[in-house]
Short mmCIF file of C-alpha atoms in Angstrom, two decimals:
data_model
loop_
_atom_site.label_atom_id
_atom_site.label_comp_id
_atom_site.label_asym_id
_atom_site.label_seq_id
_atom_site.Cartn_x
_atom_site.Cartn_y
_atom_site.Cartn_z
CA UNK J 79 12.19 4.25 -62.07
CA UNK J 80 13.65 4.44 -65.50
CA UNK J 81 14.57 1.91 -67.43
CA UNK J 82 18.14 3.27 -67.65
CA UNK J 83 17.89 3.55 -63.86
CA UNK J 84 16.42 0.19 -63.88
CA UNK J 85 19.33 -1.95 -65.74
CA UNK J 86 21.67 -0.16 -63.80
CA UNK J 87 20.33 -1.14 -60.58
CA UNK J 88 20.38 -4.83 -61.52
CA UNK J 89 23.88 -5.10 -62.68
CA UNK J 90 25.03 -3.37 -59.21
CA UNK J 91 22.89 -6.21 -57.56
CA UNK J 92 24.83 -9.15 -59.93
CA UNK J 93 22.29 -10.57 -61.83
CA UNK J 94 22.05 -9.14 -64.80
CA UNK J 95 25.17 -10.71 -66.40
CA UNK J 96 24.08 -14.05 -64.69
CA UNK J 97 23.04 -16.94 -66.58
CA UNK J 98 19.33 -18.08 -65.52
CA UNK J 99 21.23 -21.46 -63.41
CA UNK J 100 23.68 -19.11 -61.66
CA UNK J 101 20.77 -16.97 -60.60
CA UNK J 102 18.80 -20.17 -58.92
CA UNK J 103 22.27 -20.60 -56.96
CA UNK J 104 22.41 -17.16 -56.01
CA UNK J 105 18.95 -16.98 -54.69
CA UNK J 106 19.12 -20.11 -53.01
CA UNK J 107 22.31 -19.22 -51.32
CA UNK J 108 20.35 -16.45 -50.17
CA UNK J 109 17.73 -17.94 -48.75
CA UNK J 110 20.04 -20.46 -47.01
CA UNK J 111 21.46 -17.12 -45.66
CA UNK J 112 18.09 -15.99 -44.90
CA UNK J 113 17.64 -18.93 -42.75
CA UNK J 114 21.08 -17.83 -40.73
CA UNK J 115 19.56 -14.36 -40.28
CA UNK J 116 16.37 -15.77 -38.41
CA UNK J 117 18.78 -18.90 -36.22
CA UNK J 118 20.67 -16.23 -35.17
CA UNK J 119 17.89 -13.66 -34.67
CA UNK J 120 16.26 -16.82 -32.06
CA UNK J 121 20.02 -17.54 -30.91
CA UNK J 122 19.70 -17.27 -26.87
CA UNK J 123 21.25 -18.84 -23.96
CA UNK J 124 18.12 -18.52 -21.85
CA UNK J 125 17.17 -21.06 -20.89
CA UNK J 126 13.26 -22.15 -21.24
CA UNK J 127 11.98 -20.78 -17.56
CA UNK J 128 14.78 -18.29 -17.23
CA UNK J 129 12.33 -15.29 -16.98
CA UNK J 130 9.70 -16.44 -15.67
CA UNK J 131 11.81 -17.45 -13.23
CA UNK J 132 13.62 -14.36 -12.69
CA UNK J 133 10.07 -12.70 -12.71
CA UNK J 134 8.82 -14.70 -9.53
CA UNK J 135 11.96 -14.14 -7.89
CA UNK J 136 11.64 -10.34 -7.93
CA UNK J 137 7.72 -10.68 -6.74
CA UNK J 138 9.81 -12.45 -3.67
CA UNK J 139 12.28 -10.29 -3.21
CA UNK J 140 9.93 -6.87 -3.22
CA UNK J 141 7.57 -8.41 -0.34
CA UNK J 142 10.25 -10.39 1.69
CA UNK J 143 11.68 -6.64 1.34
CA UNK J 144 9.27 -5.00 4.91
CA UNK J 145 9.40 -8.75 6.57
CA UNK J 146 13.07 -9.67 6.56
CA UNK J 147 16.14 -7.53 7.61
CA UNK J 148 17.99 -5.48 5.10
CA UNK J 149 21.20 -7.27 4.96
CA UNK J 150 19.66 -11.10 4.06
CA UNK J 151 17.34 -9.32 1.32
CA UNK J 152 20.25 -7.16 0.10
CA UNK J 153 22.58 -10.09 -0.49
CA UNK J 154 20.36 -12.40 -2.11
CA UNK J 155 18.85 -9.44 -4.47
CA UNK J 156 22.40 -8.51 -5.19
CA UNK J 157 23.45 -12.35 -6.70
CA UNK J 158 20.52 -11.77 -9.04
CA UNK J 159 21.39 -8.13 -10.17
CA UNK J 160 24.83 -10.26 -10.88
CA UNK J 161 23.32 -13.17 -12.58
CA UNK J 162 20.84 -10.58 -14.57
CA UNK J 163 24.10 -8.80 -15.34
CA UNK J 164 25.64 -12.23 -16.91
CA UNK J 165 22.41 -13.06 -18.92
CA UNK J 166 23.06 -9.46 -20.99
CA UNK J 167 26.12 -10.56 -21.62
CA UNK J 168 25.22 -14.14 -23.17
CA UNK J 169 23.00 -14.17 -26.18
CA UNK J 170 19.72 -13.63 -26.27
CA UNK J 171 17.26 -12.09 -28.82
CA UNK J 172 16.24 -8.55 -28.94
CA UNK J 173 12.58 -9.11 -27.13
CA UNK J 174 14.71 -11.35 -24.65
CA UNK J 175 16.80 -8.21 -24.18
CA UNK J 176 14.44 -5.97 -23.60
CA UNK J 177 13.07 -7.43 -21.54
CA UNK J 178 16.23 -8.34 -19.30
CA UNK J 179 16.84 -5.17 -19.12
CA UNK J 180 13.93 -4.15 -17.19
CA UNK J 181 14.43 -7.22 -14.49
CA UNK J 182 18.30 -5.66 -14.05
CA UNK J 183 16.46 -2.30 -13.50
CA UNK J 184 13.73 -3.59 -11.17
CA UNK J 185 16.47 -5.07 -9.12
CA UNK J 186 18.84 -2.16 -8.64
CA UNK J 187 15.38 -0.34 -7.73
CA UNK J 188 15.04 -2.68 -4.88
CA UNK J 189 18.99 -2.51 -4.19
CA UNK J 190 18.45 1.07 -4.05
CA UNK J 191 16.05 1.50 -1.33
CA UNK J 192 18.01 -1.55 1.11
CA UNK J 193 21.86 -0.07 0.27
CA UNK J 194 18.95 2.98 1.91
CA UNK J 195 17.90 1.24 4.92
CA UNK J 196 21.60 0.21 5.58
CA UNK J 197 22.91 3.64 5.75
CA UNK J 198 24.80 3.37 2.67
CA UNK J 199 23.61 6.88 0.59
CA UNK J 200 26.19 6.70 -2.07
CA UNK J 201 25.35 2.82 -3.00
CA UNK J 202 21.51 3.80 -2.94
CA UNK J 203 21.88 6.60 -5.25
CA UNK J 204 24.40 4.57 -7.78
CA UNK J 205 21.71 1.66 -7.85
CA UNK J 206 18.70 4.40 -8.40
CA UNK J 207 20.84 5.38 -11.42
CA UNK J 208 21.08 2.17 -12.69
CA UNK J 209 17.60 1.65 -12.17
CA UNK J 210 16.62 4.39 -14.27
CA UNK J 211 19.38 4.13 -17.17
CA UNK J 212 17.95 0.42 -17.32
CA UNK J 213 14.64 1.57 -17.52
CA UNK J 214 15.48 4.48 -20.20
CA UNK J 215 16.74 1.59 -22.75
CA UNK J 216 14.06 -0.65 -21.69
CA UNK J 217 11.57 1.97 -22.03
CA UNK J 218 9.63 1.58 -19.42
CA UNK J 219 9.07 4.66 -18.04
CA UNK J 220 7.10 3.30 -14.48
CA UNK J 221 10.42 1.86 -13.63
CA UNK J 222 12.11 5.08 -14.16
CA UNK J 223 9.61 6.98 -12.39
CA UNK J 224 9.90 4.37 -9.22
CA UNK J 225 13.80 5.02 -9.20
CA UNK J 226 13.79 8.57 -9.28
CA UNK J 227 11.57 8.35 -6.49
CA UNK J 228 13.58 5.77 -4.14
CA UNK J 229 16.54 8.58 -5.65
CA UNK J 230 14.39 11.63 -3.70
CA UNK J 231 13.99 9.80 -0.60
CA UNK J 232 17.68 9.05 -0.74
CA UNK J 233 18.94 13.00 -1.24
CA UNK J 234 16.41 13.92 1.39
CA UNK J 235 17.87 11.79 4.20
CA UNK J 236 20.94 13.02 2.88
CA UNK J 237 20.09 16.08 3.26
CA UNK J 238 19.74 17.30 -0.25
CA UNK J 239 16.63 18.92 -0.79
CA UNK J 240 17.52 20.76 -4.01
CA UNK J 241 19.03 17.03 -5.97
CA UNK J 242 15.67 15.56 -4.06
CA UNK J 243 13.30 17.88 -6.30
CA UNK J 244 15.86 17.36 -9.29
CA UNK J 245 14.83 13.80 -8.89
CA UNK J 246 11.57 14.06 -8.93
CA UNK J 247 11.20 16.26 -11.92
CA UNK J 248 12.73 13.35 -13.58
CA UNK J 249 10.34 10.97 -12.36
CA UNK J 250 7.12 12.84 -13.12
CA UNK J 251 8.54 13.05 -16.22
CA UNK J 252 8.16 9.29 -16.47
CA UNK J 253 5.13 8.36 -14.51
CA UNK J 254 2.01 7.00 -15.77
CA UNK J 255 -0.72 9.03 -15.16
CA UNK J 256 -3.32 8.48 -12.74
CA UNK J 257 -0.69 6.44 -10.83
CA UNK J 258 -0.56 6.08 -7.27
CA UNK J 259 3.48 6.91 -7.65
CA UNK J 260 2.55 10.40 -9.08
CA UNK J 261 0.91 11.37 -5.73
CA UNK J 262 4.13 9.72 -4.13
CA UNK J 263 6.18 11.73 -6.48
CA UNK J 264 4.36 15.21 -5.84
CA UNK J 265 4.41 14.43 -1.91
CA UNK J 266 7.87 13.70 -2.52
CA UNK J 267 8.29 17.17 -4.06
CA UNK J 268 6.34 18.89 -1.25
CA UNK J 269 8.84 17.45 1.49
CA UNK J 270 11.55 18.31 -0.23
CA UNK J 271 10.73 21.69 -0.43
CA UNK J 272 9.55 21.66 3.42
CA UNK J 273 13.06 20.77 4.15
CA UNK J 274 14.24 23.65 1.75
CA UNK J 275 12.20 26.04 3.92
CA UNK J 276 9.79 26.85 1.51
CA UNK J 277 6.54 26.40 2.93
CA UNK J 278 4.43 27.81 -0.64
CA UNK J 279 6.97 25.14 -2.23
CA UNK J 280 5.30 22.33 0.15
CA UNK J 281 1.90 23.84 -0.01
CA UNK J 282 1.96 23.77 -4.26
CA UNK J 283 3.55 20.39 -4.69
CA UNK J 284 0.56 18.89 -1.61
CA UNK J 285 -2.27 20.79 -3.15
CA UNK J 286 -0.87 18.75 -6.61
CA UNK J 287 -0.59 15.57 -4.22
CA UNK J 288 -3.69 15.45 -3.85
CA UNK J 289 -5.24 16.79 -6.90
CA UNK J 290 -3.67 13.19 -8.51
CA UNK J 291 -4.59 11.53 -5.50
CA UNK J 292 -8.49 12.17 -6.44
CA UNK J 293 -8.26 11.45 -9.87
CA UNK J 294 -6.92 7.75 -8.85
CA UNK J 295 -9.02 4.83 -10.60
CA UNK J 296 -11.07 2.55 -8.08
CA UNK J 297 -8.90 0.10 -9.14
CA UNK J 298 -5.36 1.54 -9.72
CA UNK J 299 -2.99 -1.25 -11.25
CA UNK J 300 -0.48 -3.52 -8.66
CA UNK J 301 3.27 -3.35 -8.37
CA UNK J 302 4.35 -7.12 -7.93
CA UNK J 303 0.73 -8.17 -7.15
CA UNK J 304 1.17 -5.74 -4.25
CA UNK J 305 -1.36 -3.00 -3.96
CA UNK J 306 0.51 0.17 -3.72
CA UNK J 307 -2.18 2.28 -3.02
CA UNK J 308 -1.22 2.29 0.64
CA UNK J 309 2.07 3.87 -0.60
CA UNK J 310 0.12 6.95 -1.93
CA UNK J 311 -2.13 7.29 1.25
CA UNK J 312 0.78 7.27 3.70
CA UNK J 313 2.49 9.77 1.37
CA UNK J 314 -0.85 12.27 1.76
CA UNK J 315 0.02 11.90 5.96
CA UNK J 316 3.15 10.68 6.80
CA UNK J 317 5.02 13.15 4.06
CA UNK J 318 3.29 16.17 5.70
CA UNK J 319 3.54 15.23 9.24
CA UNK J 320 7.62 15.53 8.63
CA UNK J 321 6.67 18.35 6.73
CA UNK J 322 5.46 20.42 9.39
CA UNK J 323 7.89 19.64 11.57
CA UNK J 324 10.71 21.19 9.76
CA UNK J 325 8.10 23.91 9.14
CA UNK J 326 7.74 24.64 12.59
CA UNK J 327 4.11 24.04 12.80
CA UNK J 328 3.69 20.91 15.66
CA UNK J 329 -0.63 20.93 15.18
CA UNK J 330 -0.59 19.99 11.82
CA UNK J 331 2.02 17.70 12.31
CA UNK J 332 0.69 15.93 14.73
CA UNK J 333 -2.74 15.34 12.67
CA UNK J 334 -1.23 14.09 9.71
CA UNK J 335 1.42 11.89 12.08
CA UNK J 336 -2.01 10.10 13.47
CA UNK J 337 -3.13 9.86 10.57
CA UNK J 338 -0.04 8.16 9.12
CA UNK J 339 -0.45 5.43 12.01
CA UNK J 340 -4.08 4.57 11.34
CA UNK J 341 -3.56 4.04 7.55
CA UNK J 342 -0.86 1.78 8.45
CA UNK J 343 -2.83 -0.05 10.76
CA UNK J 344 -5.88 -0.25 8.69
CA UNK J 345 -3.68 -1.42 5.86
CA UNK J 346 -3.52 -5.29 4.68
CA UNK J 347 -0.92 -7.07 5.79
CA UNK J 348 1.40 -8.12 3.11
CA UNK J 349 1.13 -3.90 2.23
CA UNK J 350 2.42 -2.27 5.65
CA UNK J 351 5.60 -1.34 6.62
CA UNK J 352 7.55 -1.53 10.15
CA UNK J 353 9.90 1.39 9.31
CA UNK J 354 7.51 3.46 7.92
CA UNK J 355 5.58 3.00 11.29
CA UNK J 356 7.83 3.32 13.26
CA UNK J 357 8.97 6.66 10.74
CA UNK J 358 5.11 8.06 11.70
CA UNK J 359 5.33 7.14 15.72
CA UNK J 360 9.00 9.50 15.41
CA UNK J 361 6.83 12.57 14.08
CA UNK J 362 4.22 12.09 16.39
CA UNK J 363 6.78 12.26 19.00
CA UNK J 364 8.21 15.15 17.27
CA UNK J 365 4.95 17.03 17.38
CA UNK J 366 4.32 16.32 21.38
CA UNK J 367 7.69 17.73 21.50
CA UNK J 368 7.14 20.82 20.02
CA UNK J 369 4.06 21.35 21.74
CA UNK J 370 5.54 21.03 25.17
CA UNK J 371 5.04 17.15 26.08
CA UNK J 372 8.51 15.27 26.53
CA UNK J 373 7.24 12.54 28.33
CA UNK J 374 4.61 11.57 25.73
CA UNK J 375 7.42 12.08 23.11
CA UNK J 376 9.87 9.47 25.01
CA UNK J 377 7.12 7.48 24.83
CA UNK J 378 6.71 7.34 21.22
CA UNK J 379 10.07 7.43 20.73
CA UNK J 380 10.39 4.24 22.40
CA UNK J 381 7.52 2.61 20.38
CA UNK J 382 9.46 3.56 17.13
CA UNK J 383 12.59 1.47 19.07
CA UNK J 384 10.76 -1.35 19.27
CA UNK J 385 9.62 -1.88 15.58
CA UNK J 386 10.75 -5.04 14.03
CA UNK J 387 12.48 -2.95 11.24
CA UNK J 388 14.86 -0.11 12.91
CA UNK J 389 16.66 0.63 9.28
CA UNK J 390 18.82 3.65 8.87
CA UNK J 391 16.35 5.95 8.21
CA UNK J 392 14.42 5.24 11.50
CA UNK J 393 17.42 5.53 13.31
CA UNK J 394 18.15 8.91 11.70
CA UNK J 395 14.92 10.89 12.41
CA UNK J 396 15.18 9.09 15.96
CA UNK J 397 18.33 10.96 15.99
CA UNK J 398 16.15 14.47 14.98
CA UNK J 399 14.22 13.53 18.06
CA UNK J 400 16.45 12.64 20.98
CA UNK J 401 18.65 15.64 19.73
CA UNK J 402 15.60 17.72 19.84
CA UNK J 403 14.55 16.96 23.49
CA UNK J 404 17.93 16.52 24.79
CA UNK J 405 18.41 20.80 23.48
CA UNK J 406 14.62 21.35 25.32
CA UNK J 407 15.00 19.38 28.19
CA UNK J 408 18.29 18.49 29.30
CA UNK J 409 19.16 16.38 32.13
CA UNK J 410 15.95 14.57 31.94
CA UNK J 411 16.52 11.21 32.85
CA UNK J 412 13.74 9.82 30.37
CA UNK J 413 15.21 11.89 27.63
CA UNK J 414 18.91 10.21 28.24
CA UNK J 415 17.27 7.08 28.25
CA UNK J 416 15.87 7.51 24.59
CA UNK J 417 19.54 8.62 23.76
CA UNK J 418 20.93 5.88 25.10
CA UNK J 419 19.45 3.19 24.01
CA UNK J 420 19.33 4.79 20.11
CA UNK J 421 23.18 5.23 20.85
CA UNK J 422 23.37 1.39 20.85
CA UNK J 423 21.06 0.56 17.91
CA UNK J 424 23.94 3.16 16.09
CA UNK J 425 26.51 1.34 17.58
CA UNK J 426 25.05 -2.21 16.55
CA UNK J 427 24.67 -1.22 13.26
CA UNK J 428 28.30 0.33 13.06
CA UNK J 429 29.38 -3.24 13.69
CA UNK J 430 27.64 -4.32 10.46
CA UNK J 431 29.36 -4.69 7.20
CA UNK J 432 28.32 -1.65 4.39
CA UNK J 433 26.14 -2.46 1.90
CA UNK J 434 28.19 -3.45 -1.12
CA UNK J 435 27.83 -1.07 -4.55
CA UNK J 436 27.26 -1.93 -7.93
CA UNK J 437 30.82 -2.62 -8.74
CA UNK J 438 31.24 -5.39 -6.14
#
């Protein structure tokens, strides 16, 4: 700089015209203000524990998610999202923040998938959202990529293949690679487009499925000290089995639906899933039905009844199936049975309270 340049520079700052005691004052006023800058940089109202706390109680929540029912989970993950919600609003520093802003986004995930099993599509899709704006200014792209996919799932059983693929385009976008949720995502993308009728769609997106599904690590990382690699192998059979079902084609189907029931049963506990069971025992069923064999379809479908988790979503492809057999084989008295007794499963959970939204 010149020296022109130079004088100039000081005199905007204040000094220059100072005398050498009233410069001391000035600095140390600055430092004092210094010291301000950094107390209010630290300034939080979190308390010591708060997120270590809030991290265990999200571990809870995601495995108590498959053991308890839907409603009891729901509530108690909604008073955090709430609390969470409060804790943005209080002050905290700017790793503090950050890092709230994930929990808030790991919760509406959760919220997501249970507003989901209650049969509440617009409060599932408003929490994915939430899930993945939180994520976006967090940037942490897994959680993004985990609520676009609880966002597919959501559009699918609402039948909306199109938003479904929309969804996972966004999550791929986001996923870390050589993830078990990218062959979850691509499956994803391949059922979607099965219920889009377009079986080179399905056959593309599954090839791709797999293709990530080799290039897994031995050791891919955990979700929650959950292994989630069980959630990429029942995506490689369960996914397809419902596939081929709306594809027409009841062999393959019923392959891939057996195989979806022995990964679940040769999966460790804390990782398996009722619904999802129950889910594979329906497109079994599905595939005897196509193929000619009511009674052994009844007989499934009754199996997928008696799962300790009959959410929405199992009572909606039950729904496929009784309406299914009841258009092949009317008048059957096993097939009215089926009906029947799904008929008051609906009507049980019609008597239930909605899942509250975001806003509440």
């Amino acid at each position: 700089m010149e020296p022109t340049k130079r004088r100039d520079a000081v005199k905007l700052a204040g000094l220059a015209m100072a005398a050498p005691v009233a410069a001391a004052q000035i600095l140390e006023q600055a430092a004092a203000e210094a010291m301000e800058f950094t107390r209010q940089a630290e300034a939080t109202s979190l308390g010591s524990g708060t997120l270590d706390h809030l991290d265990l109680a999200i571990t809870e929540f995601n495995r108590a998610y498959s053991l308890k029912p839907p409603r009891t989970v729901f509530d108690a993950v909604m008073d955090y999202r709430r609390k969470v919600d409060r804790l943005l609003k209080a002050p905290h520093t700017h790793r503090q923040e950050r890092e709230l802003l994930t929990f808030a986004g790991w919760l509406s995930e959760l919220l997501a998938w249970l507003a989901h099993d209650l049969g509440d599509a617009r409060a599932g899709l408003a929490f994915a959202t939430d899930a993945l704006v939180h994520g976006q200014e967090a940037g942490n792209g897994q959680l993004c990529a985990w609520a676009m996919d609880a966002a597919a799932s959501i559009n699918l059983y609402g039948h909306h293949p199109h938003k479904a693929r929309l969804a996972v385009a966004k999550g791929l976008a986001e996923a870390p690679a050589r993830h078990p949720l990218t062959v979850r995502l691509h499956a994803q993308a391949a059922r979607a487009a099965a219920a889009d009728g377009d079986a080179e769609g399905f056959t593309t997106a599954f090839h791709a499925a797999e293709d990530a599904h080799r290039s897994l690590p031995t050791c891919p990382p955990r979700r929650f000290g959950m292994d989630v690699m069980p959630l990429a192998d029942y995506a490689l059979t369960s996914y397809p089995a419902t596939s081929f079902i709306w594809l027409g084609q009841a062999e393959e189907a019923r392959q891939h639906a057996e195989r979806a029931l022995a990964t679940y049963k040769a999966a460790p506990k804390a990782s398996r899933s009722p619904s999802r069971e129950a889910i594979a025992r329906i497109d079994l069923a599905m595939a005897h039905a196509l193929s000619g064999a009511p009674e052994d379809a009844v007989a499934l479908g009754h199996q997928a009844l008696d799962s300790t988790r009959v959410v929405d979503s199992v009572r909606h492809r039950a729904s496929d199936l009784t309406s299914f057999l009841t258009r092949r084989y009317p008048r059957r008295p096993e097939v009215e049975s089926l009906r029947d007794r799904l008929d008051a499963l609906d009507a049980d959970a019609r008597r239930s309270p909605p899942a509250a939204g975001p806003g509440a």
